[in-house]
PDB file of C-alpha atoms in Angstrom:
ATOM      1  CA  MET A 364     -40.103  16.845 -16.638  1.00 55.00           C
ATOM      2  CA  ALA A 365     -37.806  13.844 -16.068  1.00 61.00           C
ATOM      3  CA  ALA A 366     -38.032  12.258 -12.632  1.00 68.00           C
ATOM      4  CA  GLN A 367     -35.052  13.007 -10.427  1.00 84.00           C
ATOM      5  CA  LYS A 368     -32.544  10.138 -10.227  1.00 95.00           C
ATOM      6  CA  LEU A 369     -32.017   8.521  -6.832  1.00 97.00           C
ATOM      7  CA  MET A 370     -28.841   7.073  -5.365  1.00 98.00           C
ATOM      8  CA  ARG A 371     -27.455   5.304  -2.317  1.00 98.00           C
ATOM      9  CA  ALA A 372     -25.667   7.564   0.160  1.00 98.00           C
ATOM     10  CA  VAL A 373     -24.631   7.515   3.814  1.00 98.00           C
ATOM     11  CA  ARG A 374     -26.483  10.136   5.877  1.00 98.00           C
ATOM     12  CA  VAL A 375     -25.779  11.402   9.399  1.00 98.00           C
ATOM     13  CA  PHE A 376     -28.827  12.868  11.194  1.00 98.00           C
ATOM     14  CA  GLN A 377     -27.213  13.295  14.622  1.00 98.00           C
ATOM     15  CA  PHE A 378     -23.656  13.368  15.949  1.00 98.00           C
ATOM     16  CA  GLY A 379     -22.497  10.243  17.772  1.00 98.00           C
ATOM     17  CA  GLY A 380     -20.786   6.848  17.391  1.00 98.00           C
ATOM     18  CA  PRO A 381     -20.416   4.832  14.163  1.00 98.00           C
ATOM     19  CA  GLU A 382     -24.054   3.709  14.490  1.00 98.00           C
ATOM     20  CA  VAL A 383     -25.295   7.185  13.411  1.00 98.00           C
ATOM     21  CA  LEU A 384     -24.050   6.445   9.858  1.00 98.00           C
ATOM     22  CA  LYS A 385     -27.244   5.501   7.969  1.00 98.00           C
ATOM     23  CA  LEU A 386     -27.144   4.066   4.449  1.00 98.00           C
ATOM     24  CA  GLN A 387     -30.154   5.299   2.470  1.00 98.00           C
ATOM     25  CA  SER A 388     -31.141   4.314  -1.062  1.00 97.00           C
ATOM     26  CA  ASP A 389     -33.563   7.152  -1.859  1.00 96.00           C
ATOM     27  CA  VAL A 390     -31.229  10.169  -1.843  1.00 97.00           C
ATOM     28  CA  ALA A 391     -31.629  12.528  -4.799  1.00 97.00           C
ATOM     29  CA  VAL A 392     -28.665  12.683  -7.188  1.00 97.00           C
ATOM     30  CA  PRO A 393     -27.480  16.316  -7.052  1.00 97.00           C
ATOM     31  CA  ILE A 394     -27.353  18.537 -10.147  1.00 97.00           C
ATOM     32  CA  PRO A 395     -24.164  20.545 -10.828  1.00 98.00           C
ATOM     33  CA  LYS A 396     -24.507  24.326 -10.814  1.00 97.00           C
ATOM     34  CA  ASP A 397     -22.061  26.971 -12.002  1.00 98.00           C
ATOM     35  CA  SER A 398     -18.393  25.792 -11.715  1.00 98.00           C
ATOM     36  CA  GLU A 399     -19.462  22.427 -10.267  1.00 98.00           C
ATOM     37  CA  VAL A 400     -19.112  18.851 -11.531  1.00 98.00           C
ATOM     38  CA  LEU A 401     -21.064  15.667 -10.796  1.00 98.00           C
ATOM     39  CA  ILE A 402     -18.872  12.577 -10.316  1.00 98.00           C
ATOM     40  CA  LYS A 403     -19.939   8.931 -10.440  1.00 98.00           C
ATOM     41  CA  VAL A 404     -18.009   7.575  -7.450  1.00 98.00           C
ATOM     42  CA  HIS A 405     -15.981   4.353  -7.765  1.00 98.00           C
ATOM     43  CA  ALA A 406     -14.118   4.596  -4.455  1.00 98.00           C
ATOM     44  CA  CYS A 407     -13.978   6.944  -1.450  1.00 98.00           C
ATOM     45  CA  GLY A 408     -11.213   7.302   1.132  1.00 98.00           C
ATOM     46  CA  VAL A 409     -11.993   6.934   4.839  1.00 98.00           C
ATOM     47  CA  ASN A 410      -9.985   9.336   7.040  1.00 95.00           C
ATOM     48  CA  PRO A 411      -9.771   9.543  10.861  1.00 93.00           C
ATOM     49  CA  VAL A 412     -10.959  13.178  10.741  1.00 94.00           C
ATOM     50  CA  GLU A 413     -14.327  11.962   9.374  1.00 96.00           C
ATOM     51  CA  THR A 414     -14.872  10.012  12.598  1.00 96.00           C
ATOM     52  CA  TYR A 415     -14.117  13.119  14.696  1.00 94.00           C
ATOM     53  CA  ILE A 416     -16.551  15.211  12.633  1.00 96.00           C
ATOM     54  CA  ARG A 417     -19.217  12.485  12.911  1.00 98.00           C
ATOM     55  CA  SER A 418     -18.844  12.351  16.696  1.00 97.00           C
ATOM     56  CA  GLY A 419     -19.450  16.119  16.961  1.00 96.00           C
ATOM     57  CA  THR A 420     -16.177  16.719  18.820  1.00 92.00           C
ATOM     58  CA  TYR A 421     -14.318  18.396  15.947  1.00 91.00           C
ATOM     59  CA  SER A 422     -13.986  22.145  15.399  1.00 89.00           C
ATOM     60  CA  ARG A 423     -15.769  21.867  12.036  1.00 88.00           C
ATOM     61  CA  LYS A 424     -19.408  20.888  12.498  1.00 94.00           C
ATOM     62  CA  PRO A 425     -21.451  20.323   9.335  1.00 96.00           C
ATOM     63  CA  VAL A 426     -25.134  21.196   9.234  1.00 96.00           C
ATOM     64  CA  LEU A 427     -27.233  18.063   9.885  1.00 97.00           C
ATOM     65  CA  PRO A 428     -28.123  15.911   8.073  1.00 98.00           C
ATOM     66  CA  TYR A 429     -24.967  15.477   6.007  1.00 98.00           C
ATOM     67  CA  THR A 430     -22.975  12.878   4.045  1.00 98.00           C
ATOM     68  CA  PRO A 431     -19.333  12.428   5.146  1.00 98.00           C
ATOM     69  CA  GLY A 432     -16.335  12.056   2.843  1.00 98.00           C
ATOM     70  CA  SER A 433     -14.078  14.340   0.825  1.00 98.00           C
ATOM     71  CA  ASP A 434     -11.701  12.043  -1.084  1.00 98.00           C
ATOM     72  CA  VAL A 435     -13.469  10.338  -3.966  1.00 98.00           C
ATOM     73  CA  ALA A 436     -12.260   8.928  -7.253  1.00 98.00           C
ATOM     74  CA  GLY A 437     -14.506   8.269 -10.203  1.00 98.00           C
ATOM     75  CA  VAL A 438     -15.719   9.525 -13.543  1.00 98.00           C
ATOM     76  CA  ILE A 439     -17.258  12.882 -14.468  1.00 98.00           C
ATOM     77  CA  GLU A 440     -20.969  12.316 -15.070  1.00 98.00           C
ATOM     78  CA  ALA A 441     -21.990  15.919 -15.803  1.00 98.00           C
ATOM     79  CA  VAL A 442     -20.543  19.451 -15.639  1.00 98.00           C
ATOM     80  CA  GLY A 443     -22.212  22.741 -14.696  1.00 97.00           C
ATOM     81  CA  ASP A 444     -21.839  26.049 -16.517  1.00 97.00           C
ATOM     82  CA  ASN A 445     -18.393  27.640 -16.862  1.00 97.00           C
ATOM     83  CA  VAL A 446     -16.520  24.355 -16.368  1.00 97.00           C
ATOM     84  CA  SER A 447     -13.835  24.069 -19.053  1.00 96.00           C
ATOM     85  CA  ALA A 448     -11.213  21.851 -17.387  1.00 97.00           C
ATOM     86  CA  PHE A 449     -13.387  18.696 -17.326  1.00 98.00           C
ATOM     87  CA  LYS A 450     -15.830  16.829 -19.537  1.00 97.00           C
ATOM     88  CA  LYS A 451     -18.131  13.827 -19.121  1.00 98.00           C
ATOM     89  CA  GLY A 452     -16.077  10.631 -18.952  1.00 98.00           C
ATOM     90  CA  ASP A 453     -12.896  12.115 -17.432  1.00 98.00           C
ATOM     91  CA  ARG A 454     -11.237  10.046 -14.667  1.00 98.00           C
ATOM     92  CA  VAL A 455     -10.792  12.304 -11.604  1.00 98.00           C
ATOM     93  CA  PHE A 456     -10.116  12.497  -7.868  1.00 98.00           C
ATOM     94  CA  THR A 457     -11.108  15.175  -5.332  1.00 98.00           C
ATOM     95  CA  THR A 458      -9.757  16.944  -2.244  1.00 97.00           C
ATOM     96  CA  ALA A 459     -13.215  18.131  -1.159  1.00 97.00           C
ATOM     97  CA  THR A 460     -16.860  17.599  -2.027  1.00 98.00           C
ATOM     98  CA  ILE A 461     -19.993  19.698  -1.706  1.00 98.00           C
ATOM     99  CA  SER A 462     -22.508  16.897  -1.208  1.00 98.00           C
ATOM    100  CA  GLY A 463     -20.358  14.272   0.602  1.00 98.00           C
ATOM    101  CA  GLY A 464     -18.242  11.402  -0.691  1.00 98.00           C
ATOM    102  CA  TYR A 465     -19.853   8.332   0.929  1.00 98.00           C
ATOM    103  CA  ALA A 466     -22.339   8.168  -1.955  1.00 98.00           C
ATOM    104  CA  GLU A 467     -22.807   6.820  -5.491  1.00 98.00           C
ATOM    105  CA  TYR A 468     -22.668  10.325  -6.980  1.00 98.00           C
ATOM    106  CA  VAL A 469     -20.992  13.415  -5.600  1.00 98.00           C
ATOM    107  CA  LEU A 470     -20.999  17.116  -6.345  1.00 98.00           C
ATOM    108  CA  ALA A 471     -17.674  18.983  -6.205  1.00 98.00           C
ATOM    109  CA  ALA A 472     -16.418  22.474  -7.020  1.00 98.00           C
ATOM    110  CA  ASP A 473     -14.218  22.279 -10.118  1.00 97.00           C
ATOM    111  CA  HIS A 474     -11.151  23.725  -8.325  1.00 96.00           C
ATOM    112  CA  THR A 475     -11.162  20.752  -5.875  1.00 97.00           C
ATOM    113  CA  VAL A 476     -11.132  18.177  -8.705  1.00 98.00           C
ATOM    114  CA  TYR A 477      -7.995  16.796 -10.393  1.00 97.00           C
ATOM    115  CA  LYS A 478      -7.347  14.479 -13.351  1.00 97.00           C
ATOM    116  CA  LEU A 479      -6.447  10.936 -12.293  1.00 97.00           C
ATOM    117  CA  PRO A 480      -3.572   9.554 -14.408  1.00 97.00           C
ATOM    118  CA  GLU A 481      -4.240   6.230 -16.185  1.00 96.00           C
ATOM    119  CA  LYS A 482      -1.468   4.503 -14.218  1.00 96.00           C
ATOM    120  CA  LEU A 483      -3.436   4.899 -10.946  1.00 98.00           C
ATOM    121  CA  ASP A 484      -6.693   2.998 -10.380  1.00 98.00           C
ATOM    122  CA  PHE A 485      -9.787   4.422  -8.657  1.00 98.00           C
ATOM    123  CA  LYS A 486      -8.873   2.899  -5.276  1.00 98.00           C
ATOM    124  CA  GLN A 487      -5.525   4.699  -5.409  1.00 98.00           C
ATOM    125  CA  GLY A 488      -7.269   7.875  -6.575  1.00 98.00           C
ATOM    126  CA  ALA A 489      -9.462   7.777  -3.448  1.00 98.00           C
ATOM    127  CA  ALA A 490      -6.312   7.548  -1.294  1.00 98.00           C
ATOM    128  CA  ILE A 491      -4.702  10.795  -2.508  1.00 98.00           C
ATOM    129  CA  GLY A 492      -6.768  13.718  -1.110  1.00 97.00           C
ATOM    130  CA  ILE A 493      -6.372  14.201   2.648  1.00 96.00           C
ATOM    131  CA  PRO A 494      -3.337  11.848   3.058  1.00 97.00           C
ATOM    132  CA  TYR A 495      -1.041  13.312   0.389  1.00 98.00           C
ATOM    133  CA  PHE A 496      -2.083  16.946   0.676  1.00 98.00           C
ATOM    134  CA  SER A 497      -1.718  16.737   4.502  1.00 97.00           C
ATOM    135  CA  ALA A 498       1.662  15.023   4.195  1.00 98.00           C
ATOM    136  CA  TYR A 499       2.943  17.627   1.744  1.00 98.00           C
ATOM    137  CA  ARG A 500       1.621  20.472   3.888  1.00 98.00           C
ATOM    138  CA  ALA A 501       3.278  19.025   6.993  1.00 98.00           C
ATOM    139  CA  LEU A 502       6.650  18.073   5.532  1.00 98.00           C
ATOM    140  CA  ILE A 503       7.359  20.658   2.848  1.00 98.00           C
ATOM    141  CA  HIS A 504       5.127  23.655   3.588  1.00 98.00           C
ATOM    142  CA  SER A 505       5.244  23.731   7.418  1.00 98.00           C
ATOM    143  CA  ALA A 506       8.452  21.873   8.367  1.00 98.00           C
ATOM    144  CA  ARG A 507      10.299  23.224   5.299  1.00 98.00           C
ATOM    145  CA  ALA A 508      12.186  19.922   5.186  1.00 98.00           C
ATOM    146  CA  LYS A 509      15.383  20.026   3.158  1.00 98.00           C
ATOM    147  CA  ALA A 510      17.300  17.342   1.268  1.00 98.00           C
ATOM    148  CA  GLY A 511      19.867  15.692   3.522  1.00 98.00           C
ATOM    149  CA  GLU A 512      17.842  16.186   6.716  1.00 98.00           C
ATOM    150  CA  THR A 513      16.506  13.291   8.777  1.00 98.00           C
ATOM    151  CA  VAL A 514      12.743  12.878   9.204  1.00 98.00           C
ATOM    152  CA  LEU A 515      10.949  10.554  11.613  1.00 98.00           C
ATOM    153  CA  VAL A 516       7.420   9.615  10.544  1.00 98.00           C
ATOM    154  CA  HIS A 517       5.855   8.593  13.856  1.00 96.00           C
ATOM    155  CA  GLY A 518       3.039   6.275  12.741  1.00 94.00           C
ATOM    156  CA  ALA A 519       4.143   5.648   9.170  1.00 97.00           C
ATOM    157  CA  SER A 520       1.963   2.763   7.966  1.00 96.00           C
ATOM    158  CA  GLY A 521      -1.385   4.570   7.518  1.00 94.00           C
ATOM    159  CA  GLY A 522      -2.520   6.824   4.667  1.00 95.00           C
ATOM    160  CA  VAL A 523      -0.737  10.019   5.770  1.00 97.00           C
ATOM    161  CA  GLY A 524       2.323   8.114   7.016  1.00 97.00           C
ATOM    162  CA  ILE A 525       2.957   6.289   3.744  1.00 98.00           C
ATOM    163  CA  ALA A 526       2.395   9.518   1.801  1.00 98.00           C
ATOM    164  CA  THR A 527       4.946  11.305   4.035  1.00 98.00           C
ATOM    165  CA  CYS A 528       7.543   8.549   3.524  1.00 98.00           C
ATOM    166  CA  GLN A 529       7.139   8.662  -0.259  1.00 98.00           C
ATOM    167  CA  ILE A 530       7.381  12.465  -0.407  1.00 98.00           C
ATOM    168  CA  ALA A 531      10.347  12.592   2.001  1.00 98.00           C
ATOM    169  CA  ARG A 532      12.297   9.996   0.022  1.00 98.00           C
ATOM    170  CA  ALA A 533      11.567  11.764  -3.281  1.00 98.00           C
ATOM    171  CA  TYR A 534      12.805  15.058  -1.786  1.00 98.00           C
ATOM    172  CA  GLY A 535      16.126  13.564  -0.636  1.00 98.00           C
ATOM    173  CA  LEU A 536      15.622  13.121   3.107  1.00 98.00           C
ATOM    174  CA  LYS A 537      16.833  10.294   5.328  1.00 98.00           C
ATOM    175  CA  VAL A 538      13.536   8.638   6.271  1.00 98.00           C
ATOM    176  CA  LEU A 539      12.829   6.802   9.534  1.00 98.00           C
ATOM    177  CA  GLY A 540       9.374   5.370  10.162  1.00 98.00           C
ATOM    178  CA  THR A 541       7.493   3.529  12.906  1.00 98.00           C
ATOM    179  CA  ALA A 542       4.751   0.896  12.699  1.00 97.00           C
ATOM    180  CA  SER A 543       3.357  -1.633  15.165  1.00 94.00           C
ATOM    181  CA  THR A 544       2.788  -4.697  12.976  1.00 95.00           C
ATOM    182  CA  GLU A 545       5.102  -6.758  10.802  1.00 95.00           C
ATOM    183  CA  GLU A 546       2.952  -6.022   7.745  1.00 95.00           C
ATOM    184  CA  GLY A 547       2.972  -2.290   8.546  1.00 96.00           C
ATOM    185  CA  GLN A 548       6.754  -2.269   8.938  1.00 97.00           C
ATOM    186  CA  LYS A 549       7.206  -4.023   5.600  1.00 97.00           C
ATOM    187  CA  ILE A 550       4.967  -1.475   3.848  1.00 97.00           C
ATOM    188  CA  VAL A 551       6.903   1.434   5.410  1.00 98.00           C
ATOM    189  CA  LEU A 552      10.228   0.052   4.112  1.00 98.00           C
ATOM    190  CA  GLN A 553       8.751  -0.545   0.655  1.00 98.00           C
ATOM    191  CA  ASN A 554       7.549   3.062   0.459  1.00 98.00           C
ATOM    192  CA  GLY A 555      10.601   5.181   1.070  1.00 98.00           C
ATOM    193  CA  ALA A 556      11.787   4.578   4.632  1.00 98.00           C
ATOM    194  CA  HIS A 557      15.477   3.767   5.089  1.00 98.00           C
ATOM    195  CA  GLU A 558      14.776   2.260   8.527  1.00 98.00           C
ATOM    196  CA  VAL A 559      11.650   1.204  10.402  1.00 98.00           C
ATOM    197  CA  PHE A 560      11.042   0.774  14.145  1.00 98.00           C
ATOM    198  CA  ASN A 561       8.313  -1.035  16.079  1.00 97.00           C
ATOM    199  CA  HIS A 562       6.662   1.512  18.376  1.00 94.00           C
ATOM    200  CA  LYS A 563       5.246  -1.322  20.516  1.00 94.00           C
ATOM    201  CA  GLU A 564       8.786  -2.302  21.576  1.00 96.00           C
ATOM    202  CA  ALA A 565       9.855  -0.941  24.965  1.00 95.00           C
ATOM    203  CA  ASN A 566      13.241   0.366  23.803  1.00 96.00           C
ATOM    204  CA  TYR A 567      12.367   1.611  20.300  1.00 97.00           C
ATOM    205  CA  ILE A 568      13.132   5.251  21.207  1.00 97.00           C
ATOM    206  CA  ASP A 569      16.714   4.285  22.095  1.00 97.00           C
ATOM    207  CA  LYS A 570      17.066   2.614  18.691  1.00 98.00           C
ATOM    208  CA  ILE A 571      15.814   5.776  16.927  1.00 98.00           C
ATOM    209  CA  LYS A 572      18.214   7.910  19.007  1.00 97.00           C
ATOM    210  CA  LYS A 573      21.066   5.701  17.830  1.00 97.00           C
ATOM    211  CA  SER A 574      19.987   6.060  14.205  1.00 97.00           C
ATOM    212  CA  GLY A 575      19.584   9.845  14.527  1.00 95.00           C
ATOM    213  CA  GLY A 576      23.113  10.150  15.862  1.00 95.00           C
ATOM    214  CA  GLU A 577      24.439  12.934  18.045  1.00 94.00           C
ATOM    215  CA  LYS A 578      22.500  15.629  16.240  1.00 96.00           C
ATOM    216  CA  GLY A 579      19.058  14.091  16.694  1.00 97.00           C
ATOM    217  CA  ILE A 580      16.104  14.133  14.305  1.00 98.00           C
ATOM    218  CA  ASP A 581      15.592  17.305  12.238  1.00 98.00           C
ATOM    219  CA  VAL A 582      11.888  16.834  11.486  1.00 98.00           C
ATOM    220  CA  ILE A 583       9.276  14.660  13.211  1.00 98.00           C
ATOM    221  CA  ILE A 584       5.869  14.159  11.591  1.00 98.00           C
ATOM    222  CA  GLU A 585       3.623  13.054  14.460  1.00 98.00           C
ATOM    223  CA  MET A 586       0.366  11.123  13.881  1.00 96.00           C
ATOM    224  CA  LEU A 587      -0.592  10.521  17.542  1.00 95.00           C
ATOM    225  CA  ALA A 588       0.708  13.402  19.636  1.00 97.00           C
ATOM    226  CA  ASN A 589      -1.230  12.495  22.796  1.00 96.00           C
ATOM    227  CA  VAL A 590       0.878   9.314  23.030  1.00 96.00           C
ATOM    228  CA  ASN A 591       4.213  10.418  21.545  1.00 97.00           C
ATOM    229  CA  LEU A 592       4.887  14.144  21.976  1.00 98.00           C
ATOM    230  CA  ASP A 593       7.074  13.724  25.076  1.00 97.00           C
ATOM    231  CA  LYS A 594       9.144  11.100  23.228  1.00 97.00           C
ATOM    232  CA  ASP A 595       9.426  13.386  20.192  1.00 98.00           C
ATOM    233  CA  LEU A 596      10.882  16.142  22.386  1.00 98.00           C
ATOM    234  CA  SER A 597      13.611  13.753  23.528  1.00 97.00           C
ATOM    235  CA  LEU A 598      14.427  12.795  19.908  1.00 98.00           C
ATOM    236  CA  VAL A 599      14.267  16.129  18.084  1.00 98.00           C
ATOM    237  CA  SER A 600      17.467  17.986  17.204  1.00 98.00           C
ATOM    238  CA  ARG A 601      18.408  21.452  18.387  1.00 98.00           C
ATOM    239  CA  GLY A 602      16.277  23.824  16.291  1.00 98.00           C
ATOM    240  CA  GLY A 603      14.312  20.834  14.949  1.00 98.00           C
ATOM    241  CA  ARG A 604      10.623  20.854  13.996  1.00 98.00           C
ATOM    242  CA  ILE A 605       7.850  18.625  15.324  1.00 98.00           C
ATOM    243  CA  ILE A 606       4.714  18.740  13.189  1.00 98.00           C
ATOM    244  CA  ILE A 607       1.524  17.400  14.736  1.00 98.00           C
ATOM    245  CA  VAL A 608      -0.807  15.864  12.167  1.00 97.00           C
ATOM    246  CA  GLY A 609      -3.006  13.878  14.553  1.00 94.00           C
ATOM    247  CA  SER A 610      -3.904  13.694  18.245  1.00 92.00           C
ATOM    248  CA  ARG A 611      -6.663  11.904  20.159  1.00 91.00           C
ATOM    249  CA  GLY A 612      -6.394  13.255  23.675  1.00 93.00           C
ATOM    250  CA  THR A 613      -4.124  15.043  26.130  1.00 97.00           C
ATOM    251  CA  ILE A 614      -0.502  14.535  27.188  1.00 97.00           C
ATOM    252  CA  GLU A 615       1.798  15.988  29.817  1.00 97.00           C
ATOM    253  CA  ILE A 616       5.088  17.419  28.551  1.00 97.00           C
ATOM    254  CA  ASN A 617       7.905  19.426  30.090  1.00 97.00           C
ATOM    255  CA  PRO A 618       8.195  22.785  28.250  1.00 97.00           C
ATOM    256  CA  ARG A 619      11.856  22.891  29.299  1.00 97.00           C
ATOM    257  CA  ASP A 620      12.527  20.268  26.607  1.00 96.00           C
ATOM    258  CA  ILE A 621      11.346  22.770  23.974  1.00 97.00           C
ATOM    259  CA  LEU A 622      13.241  25.630  25.575  1.00 97.00           C
ATOM    260  CA  VAL A 623      16.601  23.843  25.855  1.00 97.00           C
ATOM    261  CA  LYS A 624      16.513  22.629  22.240  1.00 97.00           C
ATOM    262  CA  GLU A 625      14.920  25.769  20.805  1.00 98.00           C
ATOM    263  CA  CYS A 626      12.786  23.433  18.728  1.00 98.00           C
ATOM    264  CA  SER A 627       9.338  24.238  17.381  1.00 98.00           C
ATOM    265  CA  VAL A 628       6.105  22.286  17.748  1.00 98.00           C
ATOM    266  CA  MET A 629       3.516  23.091  15.069  1.00 98.00           C
ATOM    267  CA  GLY A 630       0.096  21.770  14.226  1.00 98.00           C
ATOM    268  CA  VAL A 631      -1.087  21.125  10.698  1.00 97.00           C
ATOM    269  CA  THR A 632      -4.608  20.744   9.420  1.00 94.00           C
ATOM    270  CA  PHE A 633      -5.497  19.934   5.830  1.00 93.00           C
ATOM    271  CA  PHE A 634      -8.503  22.285   5.961  1.00 91.00           C
ATOM    272  CA  SER A 635      -6.324  25.361   6.611  1.00 93.00           C
ATOM    273  CA  SER A 636      -4.792  25.231   3.127  1.00 94.00           C
ATOM    274  CA  THR A 637      -5.690  28.167   0.880  1.00 94.00           C
ATOM    275  CA  LYS A 638      -6.747  27.765  -2.769  1.00 94.00           C
ATOM    276  CA  GLU A 639      -3.285  28.907  -3.833  1.00 95.00           C
ATOM    277  CA  GLU A 640      -1.580  26.382  -1.513  1.00 96.00           C
ATOM    278  CA  PHE A 641      -3.791  23.578  -2.854  1.00 96.00           C
ATOM    279  CA  ARG A 642      -2.703  24.542  -6.385  1.00 95.00           C
ATOM    280  CA  GLN A 643       0.941  24.462  -5.354  1.00 97.00           C
ATOM    281  CA  PHE A 644       0.638  21.119  -3.502  1.00 97.00           C
ATOM    282  CA  ALA A 645      -1.311  19.638  -6.438  1.00 97.00           C
ATOM    283  CA  ALA A 646       1.440  20.617  -8.902  1.00 97.00           C
ATOM    284  CA  ALA A 647       4.079  18.832  -6.786  1.00 98.00           C
ATOM    285  CA  LEU A 648       1.897  15.747  -6.263  1.00 98.00           C
ATOM    286  CA  GLN A 649       0.881  15.604  -9.936  1.00 96.00           C
ATOM    287  CA  ALA A 650       4.604  15.465 -10.772  1.00 97.00           C
ATOM    288  CA  GLY A 651       4.952  12.605  -8.274  1.00 98.00           C
ATOM    289  CA  MET A 652       2.226  10.683 -10.076  1.00 97.00           C
ATOM    290  CA  GLU A 653       3.865  11.250 -13.463  1.00 95.00           C
ATOM    291  CA  ILE A 654       7.379  10.324 -12.282  1.00 96.00           C
ATOM    292  CA  GLY A 655       6.017   7.398 -10.282  1.00 97.00           C
ATOM    293  CA  TRP A 656       6.995   8.056  -6.659  1.00 97.00           C
ATOM    294  CA  LEU A 657       3.404   8.859  -5.637  1.00 98.00           C
ATOM    295  CA  LYS A 658       1.823   5.396  -5.402  1.00 98.00           C
ATOM    296  CA  PRO A 659      -0.915   5.037  -2.773  1.00 98.00           C
ATOM    297  CA  VAL A 660      -0.961   1.741  -0.889  1.00 97.00           C
ATOM    298  CA  ILE A 661      -4.469   0.403  -0.349  1.00 97.00           C
ATOM    299  CA  GLY A 662      -5.321  -1.221   2.976  1.00 96.00           C
ATOM    300  CA  PRO A 663      -8.736  -2.358   4.251  1.00 96.00           C
ATOM    301  CA  GLN A 664     -11.629  -2.101   1.761  1.00 97.00           C
ATOM    302  CA  TYR A 665     -15.297  -1.949   2.726  1.00 98.00           C
ATOM    303  CA  PRO A 666     -18.563  -1.818   0.790  1.00 98.00           C
ATOM    304  CA  LEU A 667     -20.832   1.159   1.595  1.00 97.00           C
ATOM    305  CA  GLU A 668     -23.020  -1.159   3.739  1.00 97.00           C
ATOM    306  CA  LYS A 669     -20.093  -1.707   6.142  1.00 98.00           C
ATOM    307  CA  VAL A 670     -19.321   2.001   6.677  1.00 98.00           C
ATOM    308  CA  ALA A 671     -19.958   1.829  10.460  1.00 98.00           C
ATOM    309  CA  GLN A 672     -17.451  -1.025  10.728  1.00 97.00           C
ATOM    310  CA  ALA A 673     -14.924   1.032   8.752  1.00 97.00           C
ATOM    311  CA  HIS A 674     -15.306   3.976  11.177  1.00 98.00           C
ATOM    312  CA  GLU A 675     -14.919   1.630  14.154  1.00 97.00           C
ATOM    313  CA  ASN A 676     -11.793  -0.024  12.742  1.00 96.00           C
ATOM    314  CA  ILE A 677      -9.935   3.099  11.607  1.00 94.00           C
ATOM    315  CA  ILE A 678      -9.869   4.281  15.240  1.00 92.00           C
ATOM    316  CA  HIS A 679      -9.738   1.011  17.187  1.00 91.00           C
ATOM    317  CA  GLY A 680      -7.989  -1.284  14.675  1.00 85.00           C
ATOM    318  CA  SER A 681      -4.712  -3.009  15.535  1.00 77.00           C
ATOM    319  CA  GLY A 682      -2.277  -0.907  13.511  1.00 80.00           C
ATOM    320  CA  ALA A 683      -2.710   0.507  10.035  1.00 81.00           C
ATOM    321  CA  ALA A 684      -1.357  -1.114   6.878  1.00 90.00           C
ATOM    322  CA  GLY A 685      -2.264   1.129   3.946  1.00 93.00           C
ATOM    323  CA  LYS A 686      -5.189   3.433   3.228  1.00 96.00           C
ATOM    324  CA  MET A 687      -8.743   2.495   4.171  1.00 97.00           C
ATOM    325  CA  ILE A 688     -11.337   2.955   1.445  1.00 98.00           C
ATOM    326  CA  LEU A 689     -15.015   2.412   0.685  1.00 98.00           C
ATOM    327  CA  LEU A 690     -15.872   0.702  -2.614  1.00 98.00           C
ATOM    328  CA  LEU A 691     -18.990   1.620  -4.535  1.00 95.00           C
TER     329      LEU A 691
END
């Protein structure tokens, strides 16, 4: 019998800080079973949610030990039984993995794998999963944003923010974004926003109010609710929708603000999407890739050895500018 192939992979044996991410070089390469594929990974997206899961504070706790990561891009290495949509050599990206994406090879269920068009490289492929599917879920599925409405993307220069700006512009919305660095602001304007605001400036809310006009902002996609939710309530229109995509703590708000405006505040999590919803979102995003409005912007890139640094920087960095990825 042939000896089992080994690979490098990041393993987490206990929940905690970035230091619990251990790179090992003797992890067995998994073998695809029924309806599964094995992918040789070229790049893997790093998402804030992976740091929450690693710390043990998130509602979803994997069984230890585990390998983090859901958004990989690479090439099909092998397919299990009953897989007809893919063959060895296909370029693909994923929205979930079975064995964990921070690794040289990854196992994924075939329904979480999608063809990667030639016009996008592997880095861009690794930036699609959580950012674009979350953005679409927030803006189109939950907020039911309509052409002609105004959307504020509060924290627009990271992976989900850029994805939201691109989708919103393609769907005919007036797009306002915020970012805290000059580079971030430039990226936001280049990726669909009509106007950008610096959320480090003391009076930036007044500037957004001016841009939103008398009516206010129809839809707010909020990346850091524990800092911004009270501000969002002052900006949102009557009957408007605030969608919370991210939050890292608590905040005090006055419920009267919600009551007076009859606005709604909803949370969105990528992991709540059903198989059917994933199919629907994928069809819309696939069209975006073909037409050309879906173009991930790559930010910081790290080798697998620097994974702890990546986890540190995605939370404590000085303002996002594109999507963080690991290169294999």
